[in-house]
Amino acid sequence: MEKLKKIKIGGDKLTMIAAIIVVFIIFSSLNHNFFTGTNIVNILVAGSLVGLVAIGHTYLIIAAQNDLSPGAVVAFSGVLAALLSAAGVPFGFVVLITVVSGAIIGVFNSFMVNKIKLDPFIATLVTQSVIRGFAYIICDGKPVSITDPTYLLIGKLRIFGIPLSVWIMIILIAVFGIILARTKFGRQIYAIGGNKDAARLAGLNPQRTILICFILMGILCAIGGIIFSSRMNSGQPAANVNLEFDAITAVILGGVSFMGGVGGMGGTILGIILIQSFNTGLTMVNVPSFWQYVARGALLLFALTTDYIRKQKREKELLEASMKNA
Amino acid sequence: MNGVLEFKGISKYFPGVKALDDVSFKAYGGEVLAFLGENGAGKSTLLKILNGDYQPTSGEYIINGVQKHFNSPHEAIEDGISVIYQERQILLELSVAENIYLGRMPSKKLGFIDTKKANRDAKKIIDDFGLPIDPSTKVKDMSIAYQQMVEIMKAYSRDNLQVICFDEPTASLSDAEIEALFTVIRKLRDEGKIIIYVSHRMNEIQQIADKVAIFKDGRYVDTIDPKVVPESEMIKMMVGRDLGDIYKELDRNTNIGDVLLEVKNVSSDYVKENSFVLHKGEVLGFSGLVGAGRTELMRAIIGADKMKTGEVYLEGKKITNRSPHEAQENGIVLVPEDRKLQGILANLSVADNINISMLDANSNQFGFMDSKKEKEVANKGIRDFNIKTPSPSKKIVELSGGNQQKCIVARWLSTNPKVLIMDEPTKGIDVGAKAEFYQMICDFAKQGMGVILISSEMPEVIGLSDRIIVMRGLKIVGETGREEVTEDQLLTMGMLGEV
Ligand SMILES: Nc1ncnc2c1ncn2[C@@H]1O[C@H](COP(=O)(O)OP(=O)(O)OP(=O)(O)O)[C@@H](O)[C@H]1O
Ligand SMILES: [Mg+2]
């Protein structure tokens, strides 16, 4: 794992950095407000939500899993937190209950994957629909306003001029990144993504690792839901559709492979920056929102193609070597 | 007229490795040429160059007077050059005929596929091979040996087949299946094809090879006639020293202790109820045909499969292994038989592959890895097993097959188990390394470890075990000591369940 320890600025990462620079050059030449301090902070704020989810996806996809439910879980968590707060629950408990509910959703996801042996895509598609439904059901389809000043502060507070939500993302990325690169748990994630059966025989517990990854994703979504609702001053059941789409794009752009077993948090950071500056840029140069969907699709296609090319290269190097070195 | 394949000055460099160094020799049609060489000697690499999987750094090869160059295995196959590997390369969901004619199925007028004709043509080939196979059977429903036959028939079905190579094809075949494979190889030989056969099993080489090409450290040494040059001499040429009688020279453990492991009526969905004991310092061999249930019994013991009935006692204490993890904590480990599917983590380095069972020991109480410890464990494994790798951080799949196997064995040994179960551990390991490995097993026994050895290689079981248990039809059918038994007797027991 020596290679993973140092954040290696290899070929892939250089390409990413170049892509980010290109995006910045294009958008700032089209709109002079793009490359300003305020706007960069805006990008970071908007990116912080994608970022939280992308952290969870980094773990899951390296472990050869996936999750399509985060958008729904974030919306549900926002509504739940807003409702609890409206019912007079102190903010500390609001956070606790919301985080626990996020964790439970993670348990449910991993139950379907581990025990019912569903494909993670299908399993979490189920969750996406069910949880989105509950987001509407618990608030009767109407946004829930937030009045608790402590709750509202979360979305407004700035430390050294940088919003709290951005700090939270940075800290979580650092913590999760270190765990992934330096700890036993990180090693387990890579091993399971490489070969689940072999990992189990080697004395690892793949089901438990997958369970924890899904729980962490649920918790990250809950935190995201609280922050987002605070910024909006309300819990919105219809919000955050396609959030997982951006997060997965960021993670794949950052060099994590759909095959599992490779990549790291360093790449994800670049992926988040790239996708969020792209999205914000599109809005700022007034690309109609319908076309934005198309553009994002194109970006994901680009990410998948790079992943495919990398995979081909790797497969040629690794898989064939392993098959035939007998 | 029989063909000639000539290699001329072939070299192949990988980063940090000279896999082949100026290799020149000829292979002739109508005879089976075996490749013999230590792990990492470059045998597989040469075949991969021949079939366009790798490009040589320099040099060329000439088939029947024509210089060839292939950009991919596909091109090579089109040109009548096939390599058959241990791992199947066919599509499991398709039928036998569909696999044989993959990409060139006969079609009817409107472009519809003519399945009938394909089946008819396939049947002809199957009959040529004298096998009881129905061409419309799905390949996934057939035994591994027959799947391999399908691969060979696929190569054979091309009218222009010139060269067919086998890279350690027998690892997962039973004796009867190996015999069937040899019959097919002899048939191909008699038709004048150029045949290359790579194996570490000397007895197979004696049986099938007309000539033996010997490789050492990426260089071609010589081609000899195995009927003239004695085996010990061949081994000396490939290893560079005299091995003597491997088994006679072992320094064995003579002090077998109390009962270490007691297995009582253990069964699972895959194996019937079985009981046996293993003593401290004992090497216990398990013999039997492929499919006799040896692997399945061991998997039940370590909790890889759910134990349905029975109890396991270690040092007199009852233990339960609900997972391989628990078994490992109790001190029982299993080195699995299928390296690719159950052993290696293809995405990780040599060091990580050795270390993966040591996560607890290599980390502090907060779960952080201690990179110094990781390095020590990896280096010890590489040293003890003499693993040929340019560095511990090399991806494991870049090692030769035998060296990958050594990494896997090193992984489980570093956990310092009380009971070490090994399922076909010497698969793909060269004779020199085997001799060292056997001595290591004896040394483990001396330290009081109990060793269970499953192996299809009779001489290995007989030569190494203090006691031998024979399984047949998912049940233990007999037991014998090393001194008392011959290969034939073991075989009879394995087949008939009696001596
Ligand atoms: N794709 C690769 N990348 C880097 N090195 C490689 C690659 N493939 C093979 N090598 C190296 O080339 C050398 C020869 O390997 P090769 O697989 O040809 O050995 P072999 O004779 O088939 O050994 P074995 O008996 O263990 O199968 C080894 O040192 C191996 O590590
Ligand atoms: Mg080889």
Tab-separated table of C-alpha atoms and ligand atoms in Angstrom, chain A residues 316-318 321 324-326, chain B residues 12-15 17-20 37-48 54 167-168 198 200 215 218 339 388-390 394 397-404 428-430, ligand 1:
chain	number	residue	atom	x	y	z
A	316	LYS	CA	-4.343	-5.778	-19.913
A	317	GLU	CA	-1.611	-5.282	-17.375
A	318	LEU	CA	-3.186	-7.012	-14.453
A	321	ALA	CA	-1.132	-11.191	-16.481
A	324	LYS	CA	-1.867	-16.389	-17.830
A	325	ASN	CA	1.135	-16.165	-15.582
A	326	ALA	CA	0.212	-19.635	-14.454
B	12	LYS	CA	11.694	-9.440	-23.406
B	13	TYR	CA	12.187	-6.796	-20.727
B	14	PHE	CA	9.669	-5.719	-18.144
B	15	PRO	CA	10.378	-2.788	-15.828
B	17	VAL	CA	12.987	-7.662	-15.032
B	18	LYS	CA	14.696	-9.367	-17.902
B	19	ALA	CA	12.110	-12.076	-18.513
B	20	LEU	CA	13.741	-13.500	-21.659
B	37	GLY	CA	12.303	-24.197	-15.911
B	38	GLU	CA	12.051	-22.646	-12.493
B	39	ASN	CA	9.322	-20.210	-11.535
B	40	GLY	CA	9.912	-16.995	-13.388
B	41	ALA	CA	12.244	-18.611	-15.923
B	42	GLY	CA	10.201	-17.051	-18.728
B	43	LYS	CA	8.199	-19.990	-20.062
B	44	SER	CA	4.802	-18.306	-20.032
B	45	THR	CA	6.292	-15.104	-21.346
B	46	LEU	CA	7.690	-16.889	-24.377
B	47	LEU	CA	4.279	-18.381	-25.146
B	48	LYS	CA	2.656	-14.983	-24.760
B	54	TYR	CA	3.239	-9.560	-25.572
B	167	ASP	CA	0.631	-23.804	-20.160
B	168	GLU	CA	0.289	-25.897	-16.992
B	198	VAL	CA	4.652	-26.452	-19.997
B	200	HIS	CA	6.348	-28.519	-13.348
B	215	PHE	CA	15.128	-22.647	-19.415
B	218	GLY	CA	15.244	-16.142	-18.909
B	339	ARG	CA	-5.022	-19.226	-6.555
B	388	LYS	CA	11.247	-13.583	-7.117
B	389	THR	CA	10.055	-9.992	-7.253
B	390	PRO	CA	11.930	-6.780	-8.053
B	394	LYS	CA	5.239	-4.762	-7.260
B	397	VAL	CA	-0.131	-10.254	-10.904
B	398	GLU	CA	3.147	-9.220	-12.471
B	399	LEU	CA	4.898	-12.153	-10.830
B	400	SER	CA	5.154	-15.554	-12.478
B	401	GLY	CA	2.480	-18.076	-11.481
B	402	GLY	CA	4.644	-20.024	-9.069
B	403	ASN	CA	5.832	-16.896	-7.313
B	404	GLN	CA	2.239	-15.737	-6.839
B	428	GLY	CA	2.719	-24.419	-10.215
B	429	ILE	CA	5.798	-24.374	-7.967
B	430	ASP	CA	9.017	-25.572	-9.582
C	1	LIG	N1	3.173	-8.364	-17.126
C	1	LIG	C1	4.359	-8.436	-16.492
C	1	LIG	N2	4.911	-7.335	-15.944
C	1	LIG	C2	6.107	-7.391	-15.330
C	1	LIG	N3	6.834	-8.496	-15.186
C	1	LIG	C3	6.350	-9.632	-15.716
C	1	LIG	C4	5.095	-9.665	-16.399
C	1	LIG	N4	4.863	-10.932	-16.808
C	1	LIG	C5	5.940	-11.668	-16.417
C	1	LIG	N5	6.839	-10.877	-15.764
C	1	LIG	C6	8.113	-11.322	-15.191
C	1	LIG	O1	8.808	-12.072	-16.152
C	1	LIG	C7	9.480	-13.176	-15.571
C	1	LIG	C8	9.101	-14.453	-16.279
C	1	LIG	O2	7.754	-14.758	-15.973
C	1	LIG	P1	6.972	-15.991	-16.585
C	1	LIG	O3	5.554	-15.855	-16.183
C	1	LIG	O4	7.274	-16.113	-18.021
C	1	LIG	O5	7.640	-17.215	-15.803
C	1	LIG	P2	7.327	-18.761	-15.904
C	1	LIG	O6	8.553	-19.413	-16.401
C	1	LIG	O7	6.065	-18.979	-16.651
C	1	LIG	O8	7.170	-19.125	-14.354
C	1	LIG	P3	6.122	-20.102	-13.597
C	1	LIG	O9	6.701	-21.462	-13.667
C	1	LIG	O10	6.143	-19.601	-12.176
C	1	LIG	O11	4.802	-19.962	-14.232
C	1	LIG	C9	9.109	-13.154	-14.098
C	1	LIG	O12	10.178	-12.605	-13.380
C	1	LIG	C10	7.903	-12.258	-14.018
C	1	LIG	O13	7.880	-11.563	-12.800
